[in-house]
Coordinates of C-alpha atoms and ligand atoms in Angstrom, one line a residue:
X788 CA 51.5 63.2 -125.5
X789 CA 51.5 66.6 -124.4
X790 CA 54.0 68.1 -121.7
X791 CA 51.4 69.6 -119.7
X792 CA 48.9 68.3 -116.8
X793 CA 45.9 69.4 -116.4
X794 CA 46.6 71.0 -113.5
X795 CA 48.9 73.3 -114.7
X796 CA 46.4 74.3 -117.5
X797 CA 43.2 74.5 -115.0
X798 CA 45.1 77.2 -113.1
X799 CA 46.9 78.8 -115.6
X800 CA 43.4 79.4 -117.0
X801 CA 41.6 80.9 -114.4
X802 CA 45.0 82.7 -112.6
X803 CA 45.0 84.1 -116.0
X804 CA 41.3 84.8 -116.7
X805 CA 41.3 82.4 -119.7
X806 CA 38.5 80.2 -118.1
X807 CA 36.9 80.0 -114.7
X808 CA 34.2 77.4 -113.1
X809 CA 30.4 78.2 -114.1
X810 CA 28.8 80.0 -111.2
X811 CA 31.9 79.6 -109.0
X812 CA 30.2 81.9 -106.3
X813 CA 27.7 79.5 -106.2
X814 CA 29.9 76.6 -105.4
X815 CA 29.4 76.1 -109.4
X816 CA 27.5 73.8 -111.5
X817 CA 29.2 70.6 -112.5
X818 CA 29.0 70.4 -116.5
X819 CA 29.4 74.6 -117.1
X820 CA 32.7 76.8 -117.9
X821 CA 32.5 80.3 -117.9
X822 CA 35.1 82.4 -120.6
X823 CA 36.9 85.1 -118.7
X824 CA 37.8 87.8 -120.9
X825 CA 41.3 86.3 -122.6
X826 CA 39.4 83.2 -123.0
X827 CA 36.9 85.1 -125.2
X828 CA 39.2 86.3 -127.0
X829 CA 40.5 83.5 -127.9
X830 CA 37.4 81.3 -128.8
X831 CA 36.2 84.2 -130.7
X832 CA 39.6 84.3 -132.4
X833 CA 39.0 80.6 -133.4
X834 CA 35.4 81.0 -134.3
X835 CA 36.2 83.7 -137.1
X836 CA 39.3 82.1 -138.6
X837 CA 36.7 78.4 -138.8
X838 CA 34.5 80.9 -140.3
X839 CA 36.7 82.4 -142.5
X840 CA 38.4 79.6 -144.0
X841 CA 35.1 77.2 -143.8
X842 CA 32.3 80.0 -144.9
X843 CA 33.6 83.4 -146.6
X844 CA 36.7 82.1 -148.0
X845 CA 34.8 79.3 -150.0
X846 CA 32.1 79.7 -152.6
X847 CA 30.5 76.6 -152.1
X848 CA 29.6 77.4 -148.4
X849 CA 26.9 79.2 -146.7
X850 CA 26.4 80.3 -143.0
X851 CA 22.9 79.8 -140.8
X852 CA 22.3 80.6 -137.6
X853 CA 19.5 78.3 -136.4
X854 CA 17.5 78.6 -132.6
X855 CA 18.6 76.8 -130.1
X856 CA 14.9 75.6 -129.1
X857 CA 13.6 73.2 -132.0
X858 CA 10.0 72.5 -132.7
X859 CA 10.4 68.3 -130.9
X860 CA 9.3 66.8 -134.5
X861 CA 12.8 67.9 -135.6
X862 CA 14.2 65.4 -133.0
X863 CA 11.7 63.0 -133.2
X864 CA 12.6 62.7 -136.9
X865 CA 16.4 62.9 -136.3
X866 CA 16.8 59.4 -133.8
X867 CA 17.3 61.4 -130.8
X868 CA 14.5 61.5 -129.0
X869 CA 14.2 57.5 -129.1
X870 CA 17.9 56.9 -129.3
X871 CA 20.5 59.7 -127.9
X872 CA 21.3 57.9 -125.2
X873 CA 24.3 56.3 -123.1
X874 CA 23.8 53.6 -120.5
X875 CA 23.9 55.0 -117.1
X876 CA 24.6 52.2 -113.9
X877 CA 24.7 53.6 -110.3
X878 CA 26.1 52.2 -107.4
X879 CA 23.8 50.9 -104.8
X880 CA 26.1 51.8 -102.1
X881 CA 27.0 55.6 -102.7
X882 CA 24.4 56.4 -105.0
X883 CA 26.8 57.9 -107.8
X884 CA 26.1 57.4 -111.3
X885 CA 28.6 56.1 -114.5
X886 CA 28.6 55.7 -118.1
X887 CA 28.6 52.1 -118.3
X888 CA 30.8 52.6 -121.7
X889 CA 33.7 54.5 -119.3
X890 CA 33.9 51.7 -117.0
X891 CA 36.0 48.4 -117.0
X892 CA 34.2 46.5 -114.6
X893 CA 30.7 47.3 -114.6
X894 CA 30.1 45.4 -111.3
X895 CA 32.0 46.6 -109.2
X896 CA 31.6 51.0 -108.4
X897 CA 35.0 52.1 -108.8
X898 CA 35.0 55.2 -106.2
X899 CA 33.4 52.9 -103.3
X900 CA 33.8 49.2 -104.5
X901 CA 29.9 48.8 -104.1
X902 CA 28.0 47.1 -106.3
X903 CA 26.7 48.4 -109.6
X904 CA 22.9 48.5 -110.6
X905 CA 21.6 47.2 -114.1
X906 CA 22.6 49.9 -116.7
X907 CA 19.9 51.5 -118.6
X908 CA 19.3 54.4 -121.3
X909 CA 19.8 57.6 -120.4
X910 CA 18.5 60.2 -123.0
X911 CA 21.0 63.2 -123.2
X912 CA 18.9 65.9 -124.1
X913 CA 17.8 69.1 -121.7
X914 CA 13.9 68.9 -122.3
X915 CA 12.3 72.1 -121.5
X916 CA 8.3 74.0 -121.9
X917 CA 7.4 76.4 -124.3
X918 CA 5.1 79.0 -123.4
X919 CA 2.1 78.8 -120.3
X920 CA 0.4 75.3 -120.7
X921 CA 3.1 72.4 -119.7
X922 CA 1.6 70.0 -121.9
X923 CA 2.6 67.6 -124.1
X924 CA 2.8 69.6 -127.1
X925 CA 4.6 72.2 -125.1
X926 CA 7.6 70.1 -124.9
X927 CA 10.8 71.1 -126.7
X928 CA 14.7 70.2 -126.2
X929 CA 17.8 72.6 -126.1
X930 CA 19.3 71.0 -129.5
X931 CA 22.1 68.3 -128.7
X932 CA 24.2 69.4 -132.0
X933 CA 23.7 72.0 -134.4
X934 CA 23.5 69.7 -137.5
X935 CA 19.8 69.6 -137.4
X936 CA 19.0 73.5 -137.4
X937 CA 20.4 73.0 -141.2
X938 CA 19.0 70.0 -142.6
X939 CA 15.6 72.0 -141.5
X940 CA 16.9 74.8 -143.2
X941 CA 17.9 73.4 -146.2
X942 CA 15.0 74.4 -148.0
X943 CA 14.9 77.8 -147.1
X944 CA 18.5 78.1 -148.4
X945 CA 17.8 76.2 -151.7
X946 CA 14.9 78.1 -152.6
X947 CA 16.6 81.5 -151.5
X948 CA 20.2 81.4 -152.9
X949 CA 19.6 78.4 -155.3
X950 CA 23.3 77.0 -154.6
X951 CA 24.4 74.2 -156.9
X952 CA 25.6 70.5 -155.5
X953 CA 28.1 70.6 -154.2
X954 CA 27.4 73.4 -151.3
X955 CA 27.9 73.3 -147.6
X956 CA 25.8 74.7 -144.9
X957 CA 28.4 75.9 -141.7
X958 CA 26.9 76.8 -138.6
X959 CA 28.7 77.9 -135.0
X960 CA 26.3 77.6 -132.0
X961 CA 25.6 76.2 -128.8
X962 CA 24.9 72.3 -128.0
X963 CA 23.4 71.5 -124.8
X964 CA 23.8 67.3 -123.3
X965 CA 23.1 66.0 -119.9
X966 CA 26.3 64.2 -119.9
X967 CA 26.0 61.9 -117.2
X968 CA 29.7 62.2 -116.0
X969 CA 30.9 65.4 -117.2
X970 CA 34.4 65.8 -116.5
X971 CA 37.8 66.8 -118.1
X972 CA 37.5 70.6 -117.9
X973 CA 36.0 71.9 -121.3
X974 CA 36.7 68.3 -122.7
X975 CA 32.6 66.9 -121.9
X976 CA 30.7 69.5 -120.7
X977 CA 26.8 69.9 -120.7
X978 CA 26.9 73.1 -121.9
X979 CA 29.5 73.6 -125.0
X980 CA 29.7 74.8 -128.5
X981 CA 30.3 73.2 -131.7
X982 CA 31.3 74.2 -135.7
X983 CA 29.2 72.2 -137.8
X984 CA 29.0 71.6 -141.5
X985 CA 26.7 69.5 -143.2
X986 CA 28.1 69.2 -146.9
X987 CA 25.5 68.1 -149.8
X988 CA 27.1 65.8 -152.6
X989 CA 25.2 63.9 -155.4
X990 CA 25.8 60.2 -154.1
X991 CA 28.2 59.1 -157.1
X992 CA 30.8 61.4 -155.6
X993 CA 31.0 60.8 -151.8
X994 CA 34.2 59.6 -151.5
X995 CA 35.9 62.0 -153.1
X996 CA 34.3 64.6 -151.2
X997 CA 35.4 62.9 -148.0
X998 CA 38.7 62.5 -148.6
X999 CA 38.3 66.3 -149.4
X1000 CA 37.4 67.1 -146.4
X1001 CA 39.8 64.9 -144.5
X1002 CA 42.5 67.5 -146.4
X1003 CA 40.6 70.7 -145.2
X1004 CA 40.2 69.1 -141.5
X1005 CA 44.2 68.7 -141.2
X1006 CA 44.6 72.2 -142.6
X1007 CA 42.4 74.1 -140.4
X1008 CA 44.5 72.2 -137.2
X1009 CA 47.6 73.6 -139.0
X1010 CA 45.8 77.0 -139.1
X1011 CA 45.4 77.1 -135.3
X1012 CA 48.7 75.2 -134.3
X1013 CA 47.2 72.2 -133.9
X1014 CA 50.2 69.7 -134.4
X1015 CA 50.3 66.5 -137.0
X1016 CA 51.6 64.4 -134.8
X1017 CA 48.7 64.5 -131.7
X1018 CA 46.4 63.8 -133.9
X1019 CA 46.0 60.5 -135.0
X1020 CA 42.6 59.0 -137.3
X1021 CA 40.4 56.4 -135.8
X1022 CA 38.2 54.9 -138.5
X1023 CA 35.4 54.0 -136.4
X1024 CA 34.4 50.1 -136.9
X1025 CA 31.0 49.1 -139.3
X1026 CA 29.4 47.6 -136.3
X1027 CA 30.5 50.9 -133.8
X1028 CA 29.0 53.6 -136.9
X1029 CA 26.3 55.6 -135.4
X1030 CA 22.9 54.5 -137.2
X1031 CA 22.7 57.1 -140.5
X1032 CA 26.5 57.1 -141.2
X1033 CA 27.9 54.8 -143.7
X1034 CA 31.9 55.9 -143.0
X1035 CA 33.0 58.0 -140.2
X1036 CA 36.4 59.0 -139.3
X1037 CA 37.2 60.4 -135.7
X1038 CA 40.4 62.6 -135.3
X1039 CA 41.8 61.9 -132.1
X1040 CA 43.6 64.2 -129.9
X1041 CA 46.8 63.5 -127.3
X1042 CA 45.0 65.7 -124.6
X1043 CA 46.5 65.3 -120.8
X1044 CA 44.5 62.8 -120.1
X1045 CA 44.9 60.5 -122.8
X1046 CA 43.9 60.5 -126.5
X1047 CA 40.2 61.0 -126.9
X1048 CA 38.3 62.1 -130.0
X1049 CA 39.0 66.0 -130.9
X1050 CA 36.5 66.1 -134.5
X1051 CA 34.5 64.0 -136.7
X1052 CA 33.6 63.4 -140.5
X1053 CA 30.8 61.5 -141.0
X1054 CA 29.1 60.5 -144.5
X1055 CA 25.2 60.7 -143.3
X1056 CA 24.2 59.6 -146.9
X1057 CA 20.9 61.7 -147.7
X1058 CA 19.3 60.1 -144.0
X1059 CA 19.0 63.5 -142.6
X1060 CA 17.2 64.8 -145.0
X1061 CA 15.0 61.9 -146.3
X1062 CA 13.4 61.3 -142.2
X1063 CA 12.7 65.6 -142.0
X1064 CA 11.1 65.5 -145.8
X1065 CA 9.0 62.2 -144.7
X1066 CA 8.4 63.6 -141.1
X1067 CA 7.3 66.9 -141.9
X1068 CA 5.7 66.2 -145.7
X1069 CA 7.6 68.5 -147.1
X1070 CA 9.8 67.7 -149.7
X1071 CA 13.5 68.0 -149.4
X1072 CA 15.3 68.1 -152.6
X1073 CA 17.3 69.9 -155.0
X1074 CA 16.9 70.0 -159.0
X1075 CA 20.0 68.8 -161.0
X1076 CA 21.5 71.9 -162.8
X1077 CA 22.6 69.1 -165.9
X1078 CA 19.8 66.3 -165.6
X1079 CA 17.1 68.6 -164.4
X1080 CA 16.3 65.7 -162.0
X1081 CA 15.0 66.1 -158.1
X1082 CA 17.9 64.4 -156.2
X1083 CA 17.7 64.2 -152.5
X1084 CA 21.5 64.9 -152.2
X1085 CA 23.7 62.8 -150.2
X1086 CA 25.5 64.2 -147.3
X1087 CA 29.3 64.6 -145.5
X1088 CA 30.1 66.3 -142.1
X1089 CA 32.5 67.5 -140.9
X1090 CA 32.2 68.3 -137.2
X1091 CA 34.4 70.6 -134.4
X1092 CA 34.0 71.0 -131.0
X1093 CA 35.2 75.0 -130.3
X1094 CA 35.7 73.8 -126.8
X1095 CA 37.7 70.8 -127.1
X1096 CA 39.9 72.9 -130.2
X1097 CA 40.3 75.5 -127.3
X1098 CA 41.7 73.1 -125.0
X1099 CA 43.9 71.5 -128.0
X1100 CA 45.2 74.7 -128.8
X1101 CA 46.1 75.4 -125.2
X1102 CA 47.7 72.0 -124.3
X1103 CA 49.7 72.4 -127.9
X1104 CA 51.1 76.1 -127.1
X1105 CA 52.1 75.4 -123.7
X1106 CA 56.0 75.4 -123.1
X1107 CA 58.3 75.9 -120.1
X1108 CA 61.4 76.9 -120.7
X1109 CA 64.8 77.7 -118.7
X1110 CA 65.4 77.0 -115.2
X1111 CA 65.1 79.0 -111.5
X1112 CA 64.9 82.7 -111.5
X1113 CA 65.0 82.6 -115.6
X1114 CA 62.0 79.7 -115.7
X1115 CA 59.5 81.2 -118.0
X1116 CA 55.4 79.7 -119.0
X1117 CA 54.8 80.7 -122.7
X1118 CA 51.8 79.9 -124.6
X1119 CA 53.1 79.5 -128.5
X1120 CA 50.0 80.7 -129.6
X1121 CA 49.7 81.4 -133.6
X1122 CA 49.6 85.1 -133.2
X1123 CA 46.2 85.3 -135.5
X1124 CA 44.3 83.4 -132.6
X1125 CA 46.4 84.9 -129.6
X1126 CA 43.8 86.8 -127.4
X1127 CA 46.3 90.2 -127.0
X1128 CA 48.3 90.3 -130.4
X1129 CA 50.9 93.1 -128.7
X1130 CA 51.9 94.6 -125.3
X1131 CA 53.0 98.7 -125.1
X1132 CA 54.7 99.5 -121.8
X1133 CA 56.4 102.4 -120.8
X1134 CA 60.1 101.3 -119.8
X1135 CA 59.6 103.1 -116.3
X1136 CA 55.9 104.2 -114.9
X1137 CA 56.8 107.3 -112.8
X1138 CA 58.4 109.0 -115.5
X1139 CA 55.9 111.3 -117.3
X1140 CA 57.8 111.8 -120.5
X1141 CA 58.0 108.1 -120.6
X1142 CA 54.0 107.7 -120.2
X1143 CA 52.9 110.4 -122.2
X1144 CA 54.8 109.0 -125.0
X1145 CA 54.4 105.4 -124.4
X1146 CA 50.4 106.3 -124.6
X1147 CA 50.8 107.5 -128.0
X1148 CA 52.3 104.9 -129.8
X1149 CA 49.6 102.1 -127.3
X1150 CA 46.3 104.2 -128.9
X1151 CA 48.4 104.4 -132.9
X1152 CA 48.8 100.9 -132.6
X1153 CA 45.5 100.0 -130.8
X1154 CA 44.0 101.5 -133.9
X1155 CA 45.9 99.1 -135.9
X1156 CA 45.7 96.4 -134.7
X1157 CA 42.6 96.5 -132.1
X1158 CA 43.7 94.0 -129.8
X1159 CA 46.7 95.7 -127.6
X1160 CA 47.2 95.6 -124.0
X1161 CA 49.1 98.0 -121.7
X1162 CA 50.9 96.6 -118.9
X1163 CA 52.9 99.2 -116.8
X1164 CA 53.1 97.1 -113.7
X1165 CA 56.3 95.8 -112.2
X1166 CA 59.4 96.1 -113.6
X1167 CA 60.2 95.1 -117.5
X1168 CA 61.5 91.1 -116.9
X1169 CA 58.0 90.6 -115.0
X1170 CA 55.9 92.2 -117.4
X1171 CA 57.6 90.1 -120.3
X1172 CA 56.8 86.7 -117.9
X1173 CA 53.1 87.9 -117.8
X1174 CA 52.4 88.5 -121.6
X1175 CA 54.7 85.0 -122.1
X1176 CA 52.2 83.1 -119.9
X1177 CA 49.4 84.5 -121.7
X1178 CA 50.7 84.3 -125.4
X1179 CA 51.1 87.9 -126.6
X1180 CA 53.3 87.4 -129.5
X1181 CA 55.1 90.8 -129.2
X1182 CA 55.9 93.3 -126.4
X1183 CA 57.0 96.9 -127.2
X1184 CA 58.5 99.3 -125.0
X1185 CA 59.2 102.7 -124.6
X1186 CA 62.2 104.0 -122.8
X1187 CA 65.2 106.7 -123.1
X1188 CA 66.4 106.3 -125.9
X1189 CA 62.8 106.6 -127.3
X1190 CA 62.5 110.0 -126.3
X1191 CA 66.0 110.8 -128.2
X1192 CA 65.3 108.7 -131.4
X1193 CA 61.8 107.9 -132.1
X1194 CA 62.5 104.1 -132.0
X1195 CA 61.1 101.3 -129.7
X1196 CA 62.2 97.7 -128.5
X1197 CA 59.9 94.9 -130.2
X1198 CA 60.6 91.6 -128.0
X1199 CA 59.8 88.4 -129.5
X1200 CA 58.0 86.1 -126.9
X1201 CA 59.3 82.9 -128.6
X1202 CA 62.9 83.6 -128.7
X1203 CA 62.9 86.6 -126.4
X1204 CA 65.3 88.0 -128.9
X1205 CA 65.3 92.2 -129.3
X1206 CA 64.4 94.6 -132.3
X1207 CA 65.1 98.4 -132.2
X1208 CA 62.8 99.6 -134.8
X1209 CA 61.5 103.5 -135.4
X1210 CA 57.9 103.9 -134.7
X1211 CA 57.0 104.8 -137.7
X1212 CA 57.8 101.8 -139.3
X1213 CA 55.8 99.5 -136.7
X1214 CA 53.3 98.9 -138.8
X1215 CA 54.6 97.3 -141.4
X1216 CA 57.3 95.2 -139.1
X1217 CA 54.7 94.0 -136.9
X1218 CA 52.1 93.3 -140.1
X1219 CA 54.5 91.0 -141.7
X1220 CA 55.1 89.3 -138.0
X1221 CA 51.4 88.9 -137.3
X1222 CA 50.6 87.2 -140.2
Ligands
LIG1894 P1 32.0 61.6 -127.2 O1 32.1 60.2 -127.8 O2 33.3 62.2 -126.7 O3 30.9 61.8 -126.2 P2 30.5 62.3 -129.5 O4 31.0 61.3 -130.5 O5 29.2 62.0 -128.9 O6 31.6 62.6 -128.4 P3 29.6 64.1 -131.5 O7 28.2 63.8 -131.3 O8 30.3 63.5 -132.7 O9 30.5 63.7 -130.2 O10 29.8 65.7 -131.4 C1 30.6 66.4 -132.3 C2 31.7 67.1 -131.6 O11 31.2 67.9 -130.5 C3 32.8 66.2 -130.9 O12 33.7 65.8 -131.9 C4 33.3 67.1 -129.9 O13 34.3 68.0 -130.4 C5 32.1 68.0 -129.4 N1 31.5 67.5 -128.2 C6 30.6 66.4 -128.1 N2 30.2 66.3 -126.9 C7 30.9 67.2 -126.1 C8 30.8 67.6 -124.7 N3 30.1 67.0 -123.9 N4 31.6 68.7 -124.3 C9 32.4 69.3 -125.2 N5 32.4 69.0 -126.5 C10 31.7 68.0 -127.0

């Protein structure tokens, strides 16, 4: 279990300007976060190194970027129009609503002891209008996952690339679901974003392909610090499978609040794409490089939630370490998904020489290495505790002997330990530390 609350995280993230409460001025909107600028950072930091690993640094892969408003057939044809639901009870006394699923008694309301109503289906998607007339046809949903914006695509990229089985379609976007109880920060939110891949496999060869991806799964949580040991494999039960998948594997998470599902891998067999071939007549298949037969290609997915791998990576990198006046918050962050990767400060702020030269090596290595922040505030202890508490792997500062020698002080925010190194060879010290 991890050795922060979610207190401390909450306000570390929006003293910090990680995250902040959706339209705060507003008195907010339950279900929405808002990424400050560091928290950008950061899930932008995540989103290329899942793209990089999942889609350029693979051949088999290919990226879409699908709209967020589907034609309503699509959903129709995908279960979730008549089926994404949870059951929903409200109390007759207060009036507030549950996921009947969350609750251990669902009798008796556990915030005023009133009694619960029958639970019925809730469906979860944002339905919307498209265009002037409100009819009927009009109707269209903000898309609930970002799976379906490539089995409707898969066509397009068949007869446009002609990729070979196995390939992968990878997709990072924006899921919208009225969760009835939305709740644990960026854990369920209405609003959130996902990493999809939907990965096409001629049937025979499924399992193989699975365990595959269970491999690639546990090496992408290595790649952003996720440890082994919070994560732990639930292989969901026959009777608890969701309605097209024949195996599905949920890795769990041991978040704050308890261990809940972080990712999935499901094996959708060729559902997906049999229901949008039947529902739209058009045929969904690919030609067999070695048989020359039309298979309708069988399917495994892994999916990622970039919110709840943000609030992973948080819970994982945060330490506390010494005590009283030397008590320091550090975020271990891997420095390739660390929101600033260096600090430059001038040792003291109203000494020009200081500045002047301080500035110069801030814009050489701004060049370098884009994201650098200057902190000149306070005096040098303080400024170390800020970049700590924010994860910038490396501080640099400029002082005296600077001036004399052309060298700097690299600090190390994990051990705190000291480097003198000349400036001109920064760039290949901090390279090699970055990595
Ligand atoms: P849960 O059981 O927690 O509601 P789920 O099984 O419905 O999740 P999936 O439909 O498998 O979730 O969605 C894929 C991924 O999207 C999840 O593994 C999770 O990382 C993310 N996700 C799903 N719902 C939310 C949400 N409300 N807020 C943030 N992330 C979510």
């Amino acid at each position: 279990m991890s050795n922060v609350s979610m207190e401390q995280l909450i306000s570390l993230c929006k003293r910090r300007g990680f995250i902040f409460q959706g339209s705060e001025i507003y008195g907010g909107l339950a279900g929405t976060w808002d990424y400050g600028p560091l928290g950008s950072e950061l899930k932008r930091n995540i989103q290329n190194a899942w793209w990089n690993m999942f889609i350029t640094g693979r051949e088999d892969m290919f990226g879409v970027d699908a709209a967020i408003l589907m034609n309503q057939n699509v959903w129709k044809a995908s279960g979730h129009v008549a089926g994404f639901s949870d059951p929903l009870v409200e109390c007759t006394k207060c009036k507030r609503r549950f996921r009947a699923d969350h609750l251990e008694n669902t009798e008796v309301c556990p915030e005023c002891q009133g009694s619960l109503g029958e639970a019925r289906q809730f469906n979860m998607m944002f339905k919307t209008t498209v265009g002037a007339l409100e009819d009927e046809d009009a109707t269209a949903y903000l898309r609930p996952e970002t799976a379906q914006g490539m089995f409707v695509n898969f066509k397009n990229v068949v007869d446009s690339l002609h990729p070979k089985l196995p390939f992968g379609l990878g997709q990072i976007g924006k899921a919208f679901r009225n969760e009835i109880a939305p709740r644990d920060f960026i854990f369920r939110s209405r609003e959130f974003e996902q990493m999809e891949i939907e990965y096409f496999v001629k049937e025979e060869d499924w399992q193989g392909r699975f365990a595959d991806w269970m491999n690639a799964m546990y090496q992408w949580m290595d790649l952003v610090g996720i440890p082994r040991p919070s994560v732990h494999e639930l292989e969901v039960a026959p009777d608890d499978l969701a309605h097209y998948s024949k195996r599905t594997v949920d890795f769990e998470f041991d978040f704050p609040f308890g261990r809940k599902e972080l990712y999935g891998l499901a094996y959708r067999t060729n559902f997906d794409l049999n229901n949008h071939a039947e529902a739209s007549k058009v045929p969904l298949y690919i030609v067999d490089d070695e048989t020359s037969e039309k298979i309708v290609p069988h399917c495994i997915e892994p999916t990622f939630g970039v919110d709840r791998t943000i609030l992973a990576v948080l819970a994982s990198a945060y330490h506390e370490e010494g005590e009283g006046d030397d008590k320091r918050v550090v975020l271990k962050f891997r420095p390739s998904i660390a929101p600033y990767k260096l600090c430059v400060s001038p040792l003291l702020r109203n000494k020009p020489e200081l500045m002047e030269k301080a500035r110069v090596v801030y814009s050489g290595l701004k060049k370098l290495f884009g994201n650098v922040t200057w902190d000149d505030n306070g005096n040098i202890g303080k400024r170390y505790r800020r970049q700590d508490e924010i994860g910038t792997p490396y501080c640099i500062t400029v002082d005296f002997d600077t001036l004399e020698n052309d060298t700097v002080t690299v600090r190390d925010r994990d051990t705190a330990t000291q480097d003198r190194v000349a400036i001109g060879d920064l760039e290949m010290f901090l390279k090699e530390k970055l990595q």
